[in-house]
Amino acid sequence: MAIDMAAAEYDPSSPMVMQAFYRRIFPYRPFFLWLNQDHVPSKLFTHREFAFTLAGDVYLRYNSFANADDFKREVLRLNPSRFEIGPQYTARPRDRKTLAAGALQPIRRELVFDIDMTDYDEIRTCCTDKKICRRCWGYIAAAVKVLDHGLRDTLGFKHLLWVYSGRRGIHCWISDPAALDLNDDQRKALVTFLEVIKGSKEQAKKVNVRGSKDEGDLHPFIKHALKPLGPCFTKLCLRDQECFQSERGYENLLALLPGDQQIIGRLRKKWQQSPDRSSSDKWNDLALEVDALDDKTAIGRKFIKAREDIVLQYTYPRIDAEVSKHRNHLLKSPFCVHPSTGRVCVPINPARIDEFDPETVPTVGELLKQLDNIPTDTDDKTRKGDDYEMTSLKPYVEMFQKHVDAVLRDTKGSRKAAKEESMEF
Amino acid sequence: MFKAEKIGGRNVTASASTSDVKLHSKASEASTPSRYPHRLNFYDRPPVLDITLEEFETCAIDRLRVLAHIESLNHRSLPAPQFSAAVATYVKAHLPLNSNSARSANLEEERRRDEIGHWVLRLAFSRSPDLRARFIRSELSLFRERFTSDDLNERNTFLRSMKFNWEEVGPTEKQELREDLMACMPWGKESKKNDAFNAEKWNKVPWYTVPDLIGSRRVFVKGGMAYVPNSSQISLVLQAYSARLETALELTAKNLPRLDEDERLGPVIDHLASSFLSGLAAGDYQPADGTSGAAVTAEMVDDLARKHFSPCMRNLYERLKRDHHMKHFGRLQLGLFLKGIGLPLEEAVIFWRRMYGSSMTDDKFNKEYRYNIRHSYGQEGKRANYPPKSCQQILTTNQPGTQDSHGCPFRHFSPDNLATFLVSSYPTLDRSSAEMRDILDSVKNSHYHVACTRVFEVTHGLKKGDGLGKDGETVSHPNRYTERSREIEADRLGLVKKDEEEEDVVMAE
């Protein structure tokens, strides 16, 4: 009987499973501290919007809670299939009906980024649509490296939390006070600064970052990004994904070259005649053509630049810009369970992004099983700490905890400084 | 905060707080250093001056006119040089502000009026987030124009006096970052770039204080700091100005309810805000009273309508021609307009009699309509000489009902009907053309006067942004539309004639 039920029991769409997850595993304490940035409930938590998705696609917006316990109680009562986090508003979102029109305005919010594998469909060859495998995760890994470096070294942020989205993407939450305070215009400017890949399906060349005549130098930020992206391109696009293997693949490549019909014609003919030339061979063919050009001529310079642009187009992060631009955009919370894969949205260490394998992320089913398998004689009394510590979620929660500690240290520091300053007067 | 209180007869004082020392403008000229050492002003300190009620209003209206004009220019998405040229001419004419070196101008007075206007408009525009945002945007454009046109030395003195805490990039750091800084300089010849680099200075500021430079990747960024070259300094200054203005406006909004000490100010402020909302400056155009210039006869109306009528009048006229009938507000709108373009009373009676045609007996016309026509010419009743309606009035008062044909086609027609009407009335307009898209886009964004201006440009062979052909003027009055249309025609006829004369001379030789 128990064995028969096992499969059904751990189905993430089952309310029982989610209830058990929320009761025993979800790390409420660090979660609260992470959003609140203090031990005492502050407006960052109490005025914050939470949106719950319930079974049957019921969507409850504008929830807010007085403290972590209040939040936990409601989560257990509603038993949502997932929930999202919004901004801190000028007032408690749940009071919105009693407020004057327009009085509820978003003010502070972590700076967030969302990268989704669907945006890579045109350049990945292993999977399409909702699928993801270790191989196409390489694109995400490249994106994380560039963004992590950019956000820390270029833009000066410190508290970045990278979170697996549960299926085929990754989120980034930045909790620095300066990030929380950004208004929508500043966020928009930042996104425009970071965004390189633009254009619709019908547009072949999606990298246009050299000014109106398309012949300027790259901005230093993009130029520095090219350094790690070069090897990524060789490893990922040429060797692994074989982006230019198929006819469609190499036609896409030819469409990105400057309009020199002789060179393009030669390459096309060569590749048509020997269809088994690998992507690396084709990239070398192109390199030979470019080397033959004098780099003092206009066309020579154009080709050199075009090659850089191609590397960017195939490896530069493709962020979902709309998510980052507005403070009131909702984003799925870390440690939620993805409703269809059952995987927990766990934090990821960006330094070890290459080793990350989405397939190894614990699912809610595995976690509950691990809890069930604890010998019953270790009674509640002898057990120390939280339930999650006995599951494979433990390292992820610890990573989260460490991140939260760092955030708290910093905000406390700044608060202390502010206090001392105010004492002087 | 900013409050106005009544002291004595017609004087109104705007004071920062009761503890502030009251400055009399006359005294300040003589003994104390000038309140306005610089041409540029961040308006950080509220004026503590005696202001007459009249000054309170006129200064505000002058500035409002300029801001409204800037806003309408903004919506027409002109290329940057054309935009700033248009702003410059308009500002010079309506809100002059001369540099210290200008001898002829009364600097103190100019700057005083400039300041008063700004502060009064703050009161008017602080009331809603939307108005605040629009006010800030227009004020920034105005400031940018003044900043860029300012004398270099005076500008630097001003900047020093503001004591911004920008961190200057030292020579060592500059050299270290040489390559990166140079990559962000505007593209030019390599040889010149070096000299430009050596001559340029950089300031470091947190990147989020210059979002415009970040968004366009025009500055180098490192460790959260944007390296802003002096050539892009305007961004820093505008950012600082806008941040201060925003905070100040919010503060004013909070204190606005307490502004009830002088009941004379309320209506003025309300009026200022409402005329800005309708997209037009108050009383921008005073149409001729119909007595001056060449008279228009009833026969000429049809020809004028085809060539020179604004879309709203064109629509009314065509309706009248077709239906031989028109409801009251339609008659009023068209009748006053015709008076404005110079149709005398006698001709007006003839015109309307013809238009009604056989749909009405002479008897009925004389009894019911003649009176109305004479009334609108100020010959009956209280004998008021009513002025033609401005766009603002047409847009905002007496909204047309189901049977009415008055109003503004851009506002009161559905987009489909508007397109059909424009295509049938103006053969130069094509339904699927880019111009038509422009027009319909403006309408969608409620910039009716911009749409109307665009129609004028297209139908008169003018470039986008030319407006009515005089420093990018926007349509704000149907009579102005017609007046400019006729002037342009006269100019062109004059040119043709001149050419012919010259040809004649050549022939004679």
Coordinates of C-alpha atoms in Angstrom, one line a residue, chain A residues 12-208:
Chain A
P12 CA 4.4 18.2 -7.2
S13 CA 0.9 18.9 -8.4
S14 CA -0.5 17.1 -5.5
P15 CA -1.7 19.5 -2.7
M16 CA -0.5 17.0 -0.1
V17 CA 3.0 17.1 -1.3
M18 CA 3.1 20.9 -1.5
Q19 CA 1.6 21.1 2.0
A20 CA 4.3 18.8 3.4
F21 CA 7.0 20.9 1.6
Y22 CA 5.7 24.2 3.0
R23 CA 5.3 22.6 6.5
R24 CA 8.6 20.9 6.8
I25 CA 11.1 22.2 4.3
F26 CA 10.7 25.8 3.1
P27 CA 13.3 27.9 4.8
Y28 CA 11.1 30.7 6.2
R29 CA 13.6 32.3 8.5
P30 CA 16.4 33.0 6.0
F31 CA 13.8 33.9 3.5
F32 CA 12.3 36.5 5.8
L33 CA 15.7 37.9 6.6
W34 CA 16.7 38.1 3.0
L35 CA 13.7 40.2 2.0
N36 CA 13.5 42.2 5.3
Q37 CA 17.3 42.9 5.7
D38 CA 16.8 43.1 9.4
H39 CA 15.7 40.9 12.3
V40 CA 12.7 43.2 13.2
P41 CA 10.0 43.3 10.6
S42 CA 10.6 46.4 8.5
K43 CA 8.6 48.0 5.7
L44 CA 10.7 46.0 3.3
F45 CA 8.7 43.0 4.4
T46 CA 5.5 44.4 5.8
H47 CA 4.8 46.6 2.7
R48 CA 5.9 44.0 0.3
E49 CA 3.6 42.4 -2.2
F50 CA 3.4 38.6 -2.5
A51 CA 1.3 37.0 -5.2
F52 CA 0.1 33.4 -4.9
T53 CA -0.8 31.0 -7.7
L54 CA -3.3 28.4 -6.4
A55 CA -4.5 25.2 -8.0
G56 CA -6.7 25.9 -11.0
D57 CA -4.8 29.0 -12.0
V58 CA -6.2 31.2 -9.3
Y59 CA -3.9 34.1 -8.9
L60 CA -4.0 36.2 -5.7
R61 CA -2.2 39.5 -5.9
Y62 CA -1.5 42.2 -3.3
N63 CA -1.0 40.0 -0.3
S64 CA 1.3 41.4 2.5
F65 CA 2.3 40.1 5.9
A66 CA 3.2 41.5 9.2
N67 CA 6.1 39.1 9.9
A68 CA 7.5 35.7 9.0
D69 CA 5.0 33.7 11.0
D70 CA 2.1 35.5 9.5
F71 CA 3.5 34.7 6.1
K72 CA 4.0 31.0 6.9
R73 CA 0.5 30.7 8.3
E74 CA -1.0 32.0 5.0
V75 CA 1.2 29.9 2.9
L76 CA 0.1 26.8 4.8
R77 CA -3.5 27.9 4.5
L78 CA -3.5 28.7 0.8
N79 CA -1.0 25.9 -0.1
P80 CA 0.0 27.7 -3.4
S81 CA 1.6 25.9 -6.3
R82 CA 4.1 28.8 -6.4
F83 CA 4.4 32.4 -5.3
E84 CA 6.0 35.5 -6.5
I85 CA 7.7 38.5 -4.9
G86 CA 6.9 42.1 -5.7
P87 CA 8.2 45.4 -4.5
Q88 CA 7.9 47.3 -1.2
Y89 CA 5.0 49.7 -1.7
T90 CA 4.2 53.1 -0.1
A91 CA 1.6 51.3 2.0
R92 CA 0.6 47.7 2.9
P93 CA -0.6 46.2 -0.4
R94 CA -3.3 44.3 1.4
D95 CA -4.9 47.6 2.4
R96 CA -5.0 48.9 -1.1
K97 CA -8.8 49.0 -1.2
T98 CA -8.9 51.4 1.7
L99 CA -6.3 53.7 0.1
A100 CA -6.9 56.7 -2.1
A101 CA -6.5 56.0 -5.8
G102 CA -2.9 56.2 -6.8
A103 CA -1.6 56.0 -3.2
L104 CA -0.2 52.6 -3.6
Q105 CA 3.1 53.1 -5.4
P106 CA 6.0 50.7 -5.7
I107 CA 9.1 52.3 -4.1
R108 CA 11.9 49.7 -3.4
R109 CA 12.7 46.5 -4.9
E110 CA 15.7 44.2 -5.5
L111 CA 17.1 44.6 -8.9
V112 CA 16.2 41.4 -10.7
F113 CA 17.3 39.6 -13.9
D114 CA 15.7 36.7 -15.7
I115 CA 17.3 34.6 -18.4
D116 CA 15.2 32.1 -20.1
M117 CA 16.3 29.3 -22.4
T118 CA 13.5 30.0 -24.9
D119 CA 15.3 33.1 -26.0
Y120 CA 18.1 30.8 -27.1
D121 CA 16.0 28.6 -29.3
E122 CA 17.4 30.1 -32.5
I123 CA 21.0 29.3 -31.5
R124 CA 20.7 26.0 -29.7
T125 CA 20.5 22.7 -31.6
C126 CA 20.1 20.1 -28.8
C127 CA 16.7 21.0 -27.4
T128 CA 13.8 23.3 -28.2
D129 CA 10.9 24.9 -26.3
K130 CA 10.6 23.8 -22.7
K131 CA 13.4 21.3 -22.7
I132 CA 16.8 21.8 -21.3
C133 CA 19.8 19.6 -20.9
R134 CA 23.4 19.9 -19.6
R135 CA 24.6 20.9 -23.0
C136 CA 22.4 23.9 -23.6
W137 CA 22.9 25.0 -19.9
G138 CA 26.3 26.1 -21.3
Y139 CA 24.6 29.2 -22.7
I140 CA 23.2 30.1 -19.3
A141 CA 26.6 29.5 -17.8
A142 CA 28.2 31.9 -20.3
A143 CA 25.5 34.5 -19.6
V144 CA 25.9 34.2 -15.8
K145 CA 29.7 34.7 -16.1
V146 CA 29.3 37.9 -18.1
L147 CA 26.5 39.3 -16.0
D148 CA 28.0 38.4 -12.7
H149 CA 31.2 40.1 -13.6
G150 CA 29.4 43.1 -15.1
L151 CA 27.1 43.6 -12.1
R152 CA 29.9 43.3 -9.6
D153 CA 32.9 44.9 -11.1
T154 CA 31.4 47.3 -13.5
L155 CA 28.2 48.4 -11.7
G156 CA 29.5 47.9 -8.2
F157 CA 26.9 45.6 -6.7
K158 CA 27.9 43.1 -4.0
H159 CA 24.9 41.0 -3.0
L160 CA 23.9 38.9 -6.0
L161 CA 21.8 35.8 -5.5
W162 CA 21.6 33.6 -8.5
V163 CA 18.6 31.2 -8.4
Y164 CA 17.7 28.3 -10.7
S165 CA 14.2 28.9 -12.0
G166 CA 13.2 25.3 -11.7
R167 CA 13.1 24.4 -15.4
R168 CA 15.0 26.2 -18.1
G169 CA 16.2 29.5 -16.7
I170 CA 18.0 31.5 -14.0
H171 CA 17.1 34.5 -12.0
C172 CA 19.3 37.0 -10.3
W173 CA 18.3 39.0 -7.2
I174 CA 20.5 42.0 -6.1
S175 CA 19.9 43.2 -2.6
D176 CA 22.3 46.1 -2.3
P177 CA 20.7 49.2 -0.8
A178 CA 21.7 51.1 -4.0
A179 CA 19.9 48.4 -6.0
L180 CA 16.8 48.5 -3.9
D181 CA 16.5 52.3 -4.4
L182 CA 16.8 52.4 -8.2
N183 CA 13.8 54.0 -9.8
D184 CA 12.3 52.7 -13.0
D185 CA 14.2 55.1 -15.2
Q186 CA 17.5 54.0 -13.7
R187 CA 16.6 50.3 -14.1
K188 CA 15.7 50.9 -17.7
A189 CA 19.0 52.7 -18.4
L190 CA 20.9 49.8 -16.8
V191 CA 19.0 47.2 -18.9
T192 CA 19.7 49.2 -22.0
F193 CA 23.4 49.4 -21.0
L194 CA 23.6 45.6 -20.5
E195 CA 21.4 44.6 -23.4
V196 CA 23.3 43.7 -26.6
I197 CA 21.0 41.3 -28.4
K198 CA 18.0 43.1 -29.9
G199 CA 15.7 42.6 -32.7
S200 CA 12.9 40.4 -33.8
K201 CA 12.8 37.0 -35.4
E202 CA 12.8 38.5 -38.8
Q203 CA 16.1 40.3 -38.2
A204 CA 19.3 38.4 -38.8
K205 CA 21.8 40.7 -37.2
K206 CA 20.7 41.3 -33.7
V207 CA 23.9 42.9 -32.4
N208 CA 24.1 46.6 -33.2

